[in-house]
mmCIF file of C-alpha atoms in Angstrom:
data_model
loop_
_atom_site.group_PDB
_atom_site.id
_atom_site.type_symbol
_atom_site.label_atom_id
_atom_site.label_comp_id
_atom_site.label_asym_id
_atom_site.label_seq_id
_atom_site.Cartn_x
_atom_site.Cartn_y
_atom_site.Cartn_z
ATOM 1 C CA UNK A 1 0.000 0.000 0.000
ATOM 2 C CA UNK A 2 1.537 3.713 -1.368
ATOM 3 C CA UNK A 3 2.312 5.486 1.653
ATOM 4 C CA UNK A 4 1.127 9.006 1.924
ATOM 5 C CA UNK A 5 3.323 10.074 3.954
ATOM 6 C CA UNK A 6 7.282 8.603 4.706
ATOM 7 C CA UNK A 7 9.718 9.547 7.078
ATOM 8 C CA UNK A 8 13.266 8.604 6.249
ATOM 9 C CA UNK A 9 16.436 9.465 8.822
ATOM 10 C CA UNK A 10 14.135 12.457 10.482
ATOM 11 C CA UNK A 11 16.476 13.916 12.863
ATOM 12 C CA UNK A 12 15.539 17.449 14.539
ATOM 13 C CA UNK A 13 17.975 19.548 16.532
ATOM 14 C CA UNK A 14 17.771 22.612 18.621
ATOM 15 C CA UNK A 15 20.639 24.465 19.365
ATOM 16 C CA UNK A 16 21.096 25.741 22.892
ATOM 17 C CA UNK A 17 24.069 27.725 25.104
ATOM 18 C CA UNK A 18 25.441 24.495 26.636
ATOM 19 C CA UNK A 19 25.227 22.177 23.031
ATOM 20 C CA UNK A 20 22.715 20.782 20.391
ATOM 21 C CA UNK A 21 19.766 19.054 21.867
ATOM 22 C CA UNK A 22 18.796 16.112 19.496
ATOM 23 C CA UNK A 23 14.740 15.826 20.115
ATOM 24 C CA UNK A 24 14.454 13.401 17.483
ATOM 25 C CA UNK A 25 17.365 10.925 16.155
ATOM 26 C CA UNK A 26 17.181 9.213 12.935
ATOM 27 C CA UNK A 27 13.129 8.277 12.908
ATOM 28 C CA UNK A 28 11.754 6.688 10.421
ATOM 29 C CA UNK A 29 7.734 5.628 9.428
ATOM 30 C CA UNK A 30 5.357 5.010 6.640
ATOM 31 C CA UNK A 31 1.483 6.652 6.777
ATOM 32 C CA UNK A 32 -0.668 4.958 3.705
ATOM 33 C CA UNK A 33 -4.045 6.183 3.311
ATOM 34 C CA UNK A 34 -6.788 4.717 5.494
ATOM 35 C CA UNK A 35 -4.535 3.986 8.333
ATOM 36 C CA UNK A 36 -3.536 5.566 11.664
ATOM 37 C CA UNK A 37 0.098 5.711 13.067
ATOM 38 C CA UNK A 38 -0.249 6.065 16.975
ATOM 39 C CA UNK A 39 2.960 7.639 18.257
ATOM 40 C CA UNK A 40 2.950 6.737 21.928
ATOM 41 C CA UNK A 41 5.625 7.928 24.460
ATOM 42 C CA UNK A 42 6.713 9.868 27.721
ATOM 43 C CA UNK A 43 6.995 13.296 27.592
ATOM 44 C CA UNK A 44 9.867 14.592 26.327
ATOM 45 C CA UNK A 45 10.351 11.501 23.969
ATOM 46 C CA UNK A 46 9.949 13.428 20.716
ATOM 47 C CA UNK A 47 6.364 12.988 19.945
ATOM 48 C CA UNK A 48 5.073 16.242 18.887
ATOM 49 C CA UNK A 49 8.894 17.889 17.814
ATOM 50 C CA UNK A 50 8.145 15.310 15.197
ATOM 51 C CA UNK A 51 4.563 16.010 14.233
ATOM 52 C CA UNK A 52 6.120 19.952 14.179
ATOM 53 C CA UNK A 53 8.681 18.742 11.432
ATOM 54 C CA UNK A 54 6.622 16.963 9.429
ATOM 55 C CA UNK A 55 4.510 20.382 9.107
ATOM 56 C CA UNK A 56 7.459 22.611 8.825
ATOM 57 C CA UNK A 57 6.568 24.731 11.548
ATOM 58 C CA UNK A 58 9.989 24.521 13.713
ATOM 59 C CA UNK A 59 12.152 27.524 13.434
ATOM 60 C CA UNK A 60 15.706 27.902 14.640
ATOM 61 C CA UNK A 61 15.948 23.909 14.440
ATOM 62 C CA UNK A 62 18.552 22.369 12.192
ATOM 63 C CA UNK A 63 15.857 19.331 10.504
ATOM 64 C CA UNK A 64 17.720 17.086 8.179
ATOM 65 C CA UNK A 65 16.668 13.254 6.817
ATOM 66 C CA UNK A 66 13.466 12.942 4.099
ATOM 67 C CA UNK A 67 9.970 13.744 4.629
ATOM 68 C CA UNK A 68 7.505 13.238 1.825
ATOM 69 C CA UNK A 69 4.019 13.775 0.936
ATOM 70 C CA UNK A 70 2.761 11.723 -1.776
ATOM 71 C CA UNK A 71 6.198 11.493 -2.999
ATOM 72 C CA UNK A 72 7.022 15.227 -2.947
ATOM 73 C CA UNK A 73 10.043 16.231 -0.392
ATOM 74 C CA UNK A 74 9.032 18.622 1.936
ATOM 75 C CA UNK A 75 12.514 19.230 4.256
ATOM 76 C CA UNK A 76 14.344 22.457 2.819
ATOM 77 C CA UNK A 77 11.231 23.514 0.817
ATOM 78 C CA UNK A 78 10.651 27.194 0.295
ATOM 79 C CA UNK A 79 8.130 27.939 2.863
ATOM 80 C CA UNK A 80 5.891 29.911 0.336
ATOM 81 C CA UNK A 81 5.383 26.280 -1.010
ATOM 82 C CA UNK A 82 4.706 24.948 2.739
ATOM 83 C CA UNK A 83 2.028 27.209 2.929
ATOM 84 C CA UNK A 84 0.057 26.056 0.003
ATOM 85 C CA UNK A 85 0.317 22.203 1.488
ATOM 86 C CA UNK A 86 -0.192 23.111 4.796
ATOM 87 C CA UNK A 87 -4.232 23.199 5.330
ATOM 88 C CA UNK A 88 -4.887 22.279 2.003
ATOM 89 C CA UNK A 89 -2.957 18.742 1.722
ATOM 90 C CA UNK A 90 -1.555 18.113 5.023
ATOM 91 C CA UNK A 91 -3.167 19.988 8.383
ATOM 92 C CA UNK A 92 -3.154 19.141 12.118
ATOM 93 C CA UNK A 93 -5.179 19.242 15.116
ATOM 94 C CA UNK A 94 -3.087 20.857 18.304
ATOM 95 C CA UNK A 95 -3.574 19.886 21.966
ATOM 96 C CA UNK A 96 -5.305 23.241 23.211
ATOM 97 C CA UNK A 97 -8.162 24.243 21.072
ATOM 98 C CA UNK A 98 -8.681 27.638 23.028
ATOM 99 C CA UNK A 99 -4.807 28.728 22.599
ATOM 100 C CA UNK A 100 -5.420 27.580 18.856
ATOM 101 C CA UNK A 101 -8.161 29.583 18.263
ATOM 102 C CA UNK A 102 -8.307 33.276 17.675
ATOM 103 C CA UNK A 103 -10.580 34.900 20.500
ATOM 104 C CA UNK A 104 -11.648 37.596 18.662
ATOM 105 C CA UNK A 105 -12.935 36.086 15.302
ATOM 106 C CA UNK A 106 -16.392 33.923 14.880
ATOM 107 C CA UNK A 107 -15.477 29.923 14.510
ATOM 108 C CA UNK A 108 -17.972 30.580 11.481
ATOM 109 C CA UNK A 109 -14.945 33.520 10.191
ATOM 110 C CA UNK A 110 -11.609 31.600 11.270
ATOM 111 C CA UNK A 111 -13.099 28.043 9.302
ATOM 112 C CA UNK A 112 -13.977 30.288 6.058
ATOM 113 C CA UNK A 113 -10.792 32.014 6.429
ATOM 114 C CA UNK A 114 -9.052 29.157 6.357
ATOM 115 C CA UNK A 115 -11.225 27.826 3.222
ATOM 116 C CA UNK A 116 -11.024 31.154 1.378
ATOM 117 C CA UNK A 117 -6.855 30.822 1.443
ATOM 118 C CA UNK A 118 -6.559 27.791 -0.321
ATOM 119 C CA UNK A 119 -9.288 27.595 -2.776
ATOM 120 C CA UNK A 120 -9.952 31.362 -3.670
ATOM 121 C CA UNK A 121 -13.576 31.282 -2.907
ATOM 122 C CA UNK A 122 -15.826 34.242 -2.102
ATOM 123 C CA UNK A 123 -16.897 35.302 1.276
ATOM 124 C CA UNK A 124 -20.252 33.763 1.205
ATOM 125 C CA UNK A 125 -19.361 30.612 -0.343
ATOM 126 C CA UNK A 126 -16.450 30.089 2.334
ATOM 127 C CA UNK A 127 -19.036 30.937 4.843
ATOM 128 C CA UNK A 128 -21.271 28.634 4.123
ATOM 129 C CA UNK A 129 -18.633 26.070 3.948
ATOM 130 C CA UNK A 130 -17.883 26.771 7.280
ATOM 131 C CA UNK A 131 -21.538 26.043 8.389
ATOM 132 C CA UNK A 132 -21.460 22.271 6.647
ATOM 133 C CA UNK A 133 -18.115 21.625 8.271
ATOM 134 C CA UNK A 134 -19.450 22.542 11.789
ATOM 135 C CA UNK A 135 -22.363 20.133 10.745
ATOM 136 C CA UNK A 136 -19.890 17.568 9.428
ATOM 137 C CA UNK A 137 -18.360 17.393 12.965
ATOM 138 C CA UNK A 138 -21.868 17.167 14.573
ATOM 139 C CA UNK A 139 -22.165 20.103 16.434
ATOM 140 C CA UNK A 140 -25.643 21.703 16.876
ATOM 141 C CA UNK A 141 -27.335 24.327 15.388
ATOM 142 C CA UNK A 142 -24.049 25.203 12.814
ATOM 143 C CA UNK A 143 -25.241 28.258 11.319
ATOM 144 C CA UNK A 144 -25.985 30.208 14.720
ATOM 145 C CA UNK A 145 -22.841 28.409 16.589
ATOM 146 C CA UNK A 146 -20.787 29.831 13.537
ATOM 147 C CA UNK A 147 -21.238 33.304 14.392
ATOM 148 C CA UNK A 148 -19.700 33.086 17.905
ATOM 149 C CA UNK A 149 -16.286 33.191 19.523
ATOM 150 C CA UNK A 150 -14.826 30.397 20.727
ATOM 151 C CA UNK A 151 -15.068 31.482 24.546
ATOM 152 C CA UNK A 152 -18.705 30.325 23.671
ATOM 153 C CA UNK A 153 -18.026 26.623 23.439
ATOM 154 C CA UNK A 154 -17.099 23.692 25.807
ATOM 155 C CA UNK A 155 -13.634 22.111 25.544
ATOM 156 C CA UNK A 156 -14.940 19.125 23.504
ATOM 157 C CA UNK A 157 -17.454 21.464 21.169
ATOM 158 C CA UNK A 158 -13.705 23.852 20.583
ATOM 159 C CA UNK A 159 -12.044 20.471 19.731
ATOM 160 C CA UNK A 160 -14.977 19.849 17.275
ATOM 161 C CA UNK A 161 -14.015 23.259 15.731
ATOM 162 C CA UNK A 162 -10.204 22.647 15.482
ATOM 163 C CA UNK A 163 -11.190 19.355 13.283
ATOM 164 C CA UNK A 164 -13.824 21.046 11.200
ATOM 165 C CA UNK A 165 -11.093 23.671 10.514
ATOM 166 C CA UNK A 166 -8.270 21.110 9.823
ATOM 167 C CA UNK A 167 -10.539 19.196 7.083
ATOM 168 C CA UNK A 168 -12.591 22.048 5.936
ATOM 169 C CA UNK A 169 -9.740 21.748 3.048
ATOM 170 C CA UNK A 170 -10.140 17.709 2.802
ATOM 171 C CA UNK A 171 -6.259 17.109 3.193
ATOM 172 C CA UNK A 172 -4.836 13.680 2.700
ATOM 173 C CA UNK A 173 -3.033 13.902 5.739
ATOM 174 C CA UNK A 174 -4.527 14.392 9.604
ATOM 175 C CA UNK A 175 -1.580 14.735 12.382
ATOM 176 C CA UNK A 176 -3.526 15.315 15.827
ATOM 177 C CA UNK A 177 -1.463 16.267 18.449
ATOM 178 C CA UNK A 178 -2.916 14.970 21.998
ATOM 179 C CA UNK A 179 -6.268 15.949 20.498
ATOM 180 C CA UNK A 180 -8.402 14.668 23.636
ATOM 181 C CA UNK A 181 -5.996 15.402 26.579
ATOM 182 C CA UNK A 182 -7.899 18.027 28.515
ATOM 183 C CA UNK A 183 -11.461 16.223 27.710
ATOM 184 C CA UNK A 184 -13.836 14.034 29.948
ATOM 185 C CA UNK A 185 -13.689 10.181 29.240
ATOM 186 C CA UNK A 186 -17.520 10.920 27.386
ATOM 187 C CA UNK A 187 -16.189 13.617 25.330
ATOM 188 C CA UNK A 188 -12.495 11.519 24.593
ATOM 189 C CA UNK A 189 -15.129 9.174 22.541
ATOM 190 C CA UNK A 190 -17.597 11.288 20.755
ATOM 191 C CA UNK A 191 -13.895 12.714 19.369
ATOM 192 C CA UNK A 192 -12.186 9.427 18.939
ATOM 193 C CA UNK A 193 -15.407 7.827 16.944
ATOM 194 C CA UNK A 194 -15.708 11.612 14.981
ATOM 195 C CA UNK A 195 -12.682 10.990 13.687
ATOM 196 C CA UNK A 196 -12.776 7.690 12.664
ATOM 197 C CA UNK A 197 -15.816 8.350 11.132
ATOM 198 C CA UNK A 198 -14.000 10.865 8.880
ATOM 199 C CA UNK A 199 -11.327 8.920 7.664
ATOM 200 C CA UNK A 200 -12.904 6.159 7.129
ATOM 201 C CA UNK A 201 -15.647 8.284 4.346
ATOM 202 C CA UNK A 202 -12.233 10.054 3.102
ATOM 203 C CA UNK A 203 -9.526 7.787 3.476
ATOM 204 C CA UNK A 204 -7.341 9.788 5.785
ATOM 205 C CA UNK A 205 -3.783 9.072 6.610
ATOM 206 C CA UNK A 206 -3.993 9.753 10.208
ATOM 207 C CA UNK A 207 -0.787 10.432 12.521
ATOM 208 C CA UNK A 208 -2.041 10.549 16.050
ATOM 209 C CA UNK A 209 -0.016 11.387 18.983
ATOM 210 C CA UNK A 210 -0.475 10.632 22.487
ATOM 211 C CA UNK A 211 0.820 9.347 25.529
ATOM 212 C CA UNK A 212 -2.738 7.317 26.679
ATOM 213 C CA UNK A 213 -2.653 4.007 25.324
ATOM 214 C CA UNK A 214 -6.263 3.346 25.550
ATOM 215 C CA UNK A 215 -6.720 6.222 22.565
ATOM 216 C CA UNK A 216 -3.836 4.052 20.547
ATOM 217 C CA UNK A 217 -6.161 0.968 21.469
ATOM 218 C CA UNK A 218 -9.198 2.799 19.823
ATOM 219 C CA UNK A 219 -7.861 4.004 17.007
ATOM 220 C CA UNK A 220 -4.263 3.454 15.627
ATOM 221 C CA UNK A 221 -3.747 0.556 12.979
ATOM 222 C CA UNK A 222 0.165 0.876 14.024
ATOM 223 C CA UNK A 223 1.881 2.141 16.291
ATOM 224 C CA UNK A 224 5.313 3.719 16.940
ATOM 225 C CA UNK A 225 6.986 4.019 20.382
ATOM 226 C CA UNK A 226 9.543 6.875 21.395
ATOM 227 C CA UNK A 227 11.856 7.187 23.573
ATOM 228 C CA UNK A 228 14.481 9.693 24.285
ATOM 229 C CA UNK A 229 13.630 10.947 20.465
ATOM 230 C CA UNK A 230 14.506 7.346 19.369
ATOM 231 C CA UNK A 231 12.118 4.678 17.717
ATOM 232 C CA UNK A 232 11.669 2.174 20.520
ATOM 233 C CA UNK A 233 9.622 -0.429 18.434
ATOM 234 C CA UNK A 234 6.877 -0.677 15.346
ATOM 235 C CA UNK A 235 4.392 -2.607 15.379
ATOM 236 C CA UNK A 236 0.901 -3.610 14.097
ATOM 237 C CA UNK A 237 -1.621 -2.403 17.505
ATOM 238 C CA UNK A 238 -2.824 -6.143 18.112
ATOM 239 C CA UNK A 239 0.621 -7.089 17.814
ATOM 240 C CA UNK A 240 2.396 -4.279 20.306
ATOM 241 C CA UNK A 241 -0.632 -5.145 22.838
ATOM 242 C CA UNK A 242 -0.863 -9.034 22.543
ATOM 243 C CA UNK A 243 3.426 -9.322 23.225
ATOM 244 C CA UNK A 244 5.343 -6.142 23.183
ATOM 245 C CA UNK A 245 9.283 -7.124 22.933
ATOM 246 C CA UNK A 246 10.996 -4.197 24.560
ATOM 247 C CA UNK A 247 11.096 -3.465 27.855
ATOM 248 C CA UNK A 248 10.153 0.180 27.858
ATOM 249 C CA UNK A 249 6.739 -0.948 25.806
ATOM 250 C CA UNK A 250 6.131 -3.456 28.317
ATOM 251 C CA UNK A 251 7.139 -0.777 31.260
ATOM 252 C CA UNK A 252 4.006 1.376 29.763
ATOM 253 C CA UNK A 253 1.808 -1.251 29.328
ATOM 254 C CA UNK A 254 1.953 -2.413 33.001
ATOM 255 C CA UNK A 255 1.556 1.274 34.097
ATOM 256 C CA UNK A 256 -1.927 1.156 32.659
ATOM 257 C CA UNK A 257 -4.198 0.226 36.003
ATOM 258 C CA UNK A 258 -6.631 -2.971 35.683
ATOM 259 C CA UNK A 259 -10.143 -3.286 36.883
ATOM 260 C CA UNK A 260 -9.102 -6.267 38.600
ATOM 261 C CA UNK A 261 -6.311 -4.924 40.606
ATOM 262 C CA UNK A 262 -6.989 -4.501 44.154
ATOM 263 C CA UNK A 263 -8.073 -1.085 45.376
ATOM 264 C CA UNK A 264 -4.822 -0.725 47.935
ATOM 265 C CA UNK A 265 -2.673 -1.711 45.168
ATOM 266 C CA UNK A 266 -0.367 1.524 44.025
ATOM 267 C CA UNK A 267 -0.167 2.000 40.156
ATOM 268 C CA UNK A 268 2.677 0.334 38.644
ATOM 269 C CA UNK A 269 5.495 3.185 37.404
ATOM 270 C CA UNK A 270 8.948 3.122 35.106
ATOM 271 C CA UNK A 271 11.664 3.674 37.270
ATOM 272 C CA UNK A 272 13.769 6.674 36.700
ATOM 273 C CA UNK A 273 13.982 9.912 34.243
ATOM 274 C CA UNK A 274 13.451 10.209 30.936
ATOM 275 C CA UNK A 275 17.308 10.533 29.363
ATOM 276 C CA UNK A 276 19.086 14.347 28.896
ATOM 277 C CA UNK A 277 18.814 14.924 25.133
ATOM 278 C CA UNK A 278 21.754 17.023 25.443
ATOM 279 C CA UNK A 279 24.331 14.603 26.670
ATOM 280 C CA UNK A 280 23.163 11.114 25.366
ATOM 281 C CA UNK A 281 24.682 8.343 26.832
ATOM 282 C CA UNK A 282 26.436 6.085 24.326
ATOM 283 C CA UNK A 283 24.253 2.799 24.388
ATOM 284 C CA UNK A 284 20.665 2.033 24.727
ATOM 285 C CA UNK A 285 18.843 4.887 25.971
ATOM 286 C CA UNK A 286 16.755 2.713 28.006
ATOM 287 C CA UNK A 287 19.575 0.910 29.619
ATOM 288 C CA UNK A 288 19.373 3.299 33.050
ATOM 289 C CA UNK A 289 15.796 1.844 33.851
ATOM 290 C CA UNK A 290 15.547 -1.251 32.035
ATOM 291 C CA UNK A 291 14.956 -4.355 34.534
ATOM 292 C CA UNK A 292 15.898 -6.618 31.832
ATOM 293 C CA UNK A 293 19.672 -4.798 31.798
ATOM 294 C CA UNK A 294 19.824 -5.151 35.498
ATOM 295 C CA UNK A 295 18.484 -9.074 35.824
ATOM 296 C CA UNK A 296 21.479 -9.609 32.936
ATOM 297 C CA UNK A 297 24.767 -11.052 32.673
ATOM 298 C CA UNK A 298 27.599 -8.713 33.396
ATOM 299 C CA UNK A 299 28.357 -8.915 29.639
ATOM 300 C CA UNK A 300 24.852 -8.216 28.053
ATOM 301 C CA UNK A 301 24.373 -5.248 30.778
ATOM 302 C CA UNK A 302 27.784 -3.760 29.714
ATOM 303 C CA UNK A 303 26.705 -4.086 25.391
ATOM 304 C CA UNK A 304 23.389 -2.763 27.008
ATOM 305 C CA UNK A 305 25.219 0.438 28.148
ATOM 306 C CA UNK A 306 28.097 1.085 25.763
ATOM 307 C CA UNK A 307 26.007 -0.402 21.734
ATOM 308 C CA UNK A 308 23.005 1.620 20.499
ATOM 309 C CA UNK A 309 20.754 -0.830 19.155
ATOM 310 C CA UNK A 310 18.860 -0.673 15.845
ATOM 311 C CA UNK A 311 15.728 -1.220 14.801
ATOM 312 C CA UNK A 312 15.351 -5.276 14.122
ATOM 313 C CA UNK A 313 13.367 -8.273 14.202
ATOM 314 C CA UNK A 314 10.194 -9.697 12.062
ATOM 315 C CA UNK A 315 9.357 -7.962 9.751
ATOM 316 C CA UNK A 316 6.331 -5.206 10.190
ATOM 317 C CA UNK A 317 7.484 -5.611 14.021
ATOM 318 C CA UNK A 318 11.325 -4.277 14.882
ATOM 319 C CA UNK A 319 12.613 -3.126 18.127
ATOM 320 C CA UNK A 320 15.042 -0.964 19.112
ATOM 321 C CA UNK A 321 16.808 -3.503 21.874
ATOM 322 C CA UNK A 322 19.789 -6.002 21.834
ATOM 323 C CA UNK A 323 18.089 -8.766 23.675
ATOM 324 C CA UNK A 324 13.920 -8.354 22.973
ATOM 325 C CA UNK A 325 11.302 -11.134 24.452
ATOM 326 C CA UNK A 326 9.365 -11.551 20.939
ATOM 327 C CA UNK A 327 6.372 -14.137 21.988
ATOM 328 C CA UNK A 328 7.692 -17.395 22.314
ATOM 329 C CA UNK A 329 11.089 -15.810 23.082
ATOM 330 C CA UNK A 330 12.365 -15.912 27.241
ATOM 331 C CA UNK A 331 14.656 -12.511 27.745
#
């Protein structure tokens, strides 16, 4: 299946007074249309400085490796030219609708806006553009709710906005960026099942980030994990669920509480900090919290701390670790 978008040797750093911070190291991914790429991970692991390249919104950050839509390279394009893909062939949902949204423009003026830029149209036509999208995204009464501000709406009706606004365009490519973070468990769904809806009638390549495995559950057909800016492991969702192979997978999964654990029992946590992006250590990025480096043989714990593993193993399901427990497989 073409992918829509491809990622090829992404690496994104920021320079600072005390050195180059590497937020994302050599990352790599396929989107093809109809699927959804969850990229789970702490914070700090590179999540959305990746979503940020892919758009070409980071400035003052030295981006180098391939990113291509439909086959055309966007790193190092003019950004005239990012302009015209941005809304119009690739857009993206942020985490904070309010902070997204201009307070003093109408939802019903900053969708048509947005329409009006990429296709030409005239006010009225963009306006009532604006009114179907705010229908397509189910909220109420579109017409009236398109002439106020978006102090006027609840978090999950501004969330409805930012999507109707991201697809008013009908791009081929959907990055949401922790698009259900500050919402209610009810509201999480009505968004989660809105946009499924969506890309299943258009056939949108879907990147969504998050660090709430339940949403990747819901909704990702793959899924990517980060850590320390790194690609941890790849795999199909049922796959990564039914018998993730590296230990930092396996670390988030068990963090997730059960409805059959006790009620005194405390929720499970990863050990340790995140690693400094600044100073990398020279091996596995992991190696500092990993329990399956400190159950190991002297010799495996030392290639743990001084080798940087690649990405290997079955195909359609690599990890990032010198000694992973695929199924079948004792660490």
């Amino acid at each position: 299946m073409a992918a829509v978008l491809s990622v090829r040797d992404l690496s994104v750093s920021f320079p600072t007074p005390r050195g180059p911070v590497r937020a994302v190291d050599a990352l790599s991914f396929d989107v093809p249309r109809g699927r959804t790429l969850g990229i789970v991970g702490e914070s700090g692991s590179g999540k959305s400085v990746t979503s940020l390249a892919v758009m070409g919104l980071h400035s003052g950050a030295e981006v180098t490796g391939s990113v291509t839509l439909d086959g055309r390279e966007l790193v190092g394009l003019p950004e005239r030219e990012l302009n015209r893909l941005r809304g119009r062939r690739m857009a993206m949902i942020f985490q904070d609708p309010l902070s997204s949204l201009h307070p003093y423009y109408t939802v019903g003026e900053q969708i048509a806006e947005h329409h009006r830029v990429h296709y030409g149209s005239g006010r009225r036509a963009a306006r009532e553009r604006a009114v179907e999208a705010l229908a397509e995204v189910g909220i109420p009464e579109p017409r009236r709710r398109a002439g106020e501000y978006p102090h006027q709406f609840s978090g999950g009706m501004r969330q409805r906005v930012m999507i109707a606004m991201a697809l008013v365009c009908e791009p081929d490519l959907l990055i949401a960026d922790e698009p259900t973070t500050a919402l209610d468990v009810t509201v999480q769904a009505q968004i989660l099942e809105l946009l499924a809806r969506i890309q299943e009638q258009r056939g949108l390549a879907v990147v969504m980030i998050t660090h709430d495995l339940g949403v990747v559950a819901r909704v990702a057909h793959d899924v990517l994990v980060m850590y320390g800016g790194r690609a941890a492991e790849q795999a199909p969702v049922d796959a990564l669920f039914a018998a993730p192979a590296h230990p930092y997978t396996r670390g988030l999964l068990d963090s997730l509480p059960r409805l059959d654990d006790p009620d005194d029992l405390p929720l499970r946590a990863i050990p340790g900090s995140p690693p400094s992006l600044l100073s990398p250590a020279p091996g596995c990025a992991f190696a500092p919290r990993c329990p399956r480096a400190a159950a190991a043989p002297e010799e495996e714990r030392a290639r743990c701390e001084a080798e940087r593993p690649v990405l290997h193993g079955p195909d359609g399901h690599p990890t990032a670790c010198h000694f992973p427990a695929y199924e079948g497989v004792t660490p």
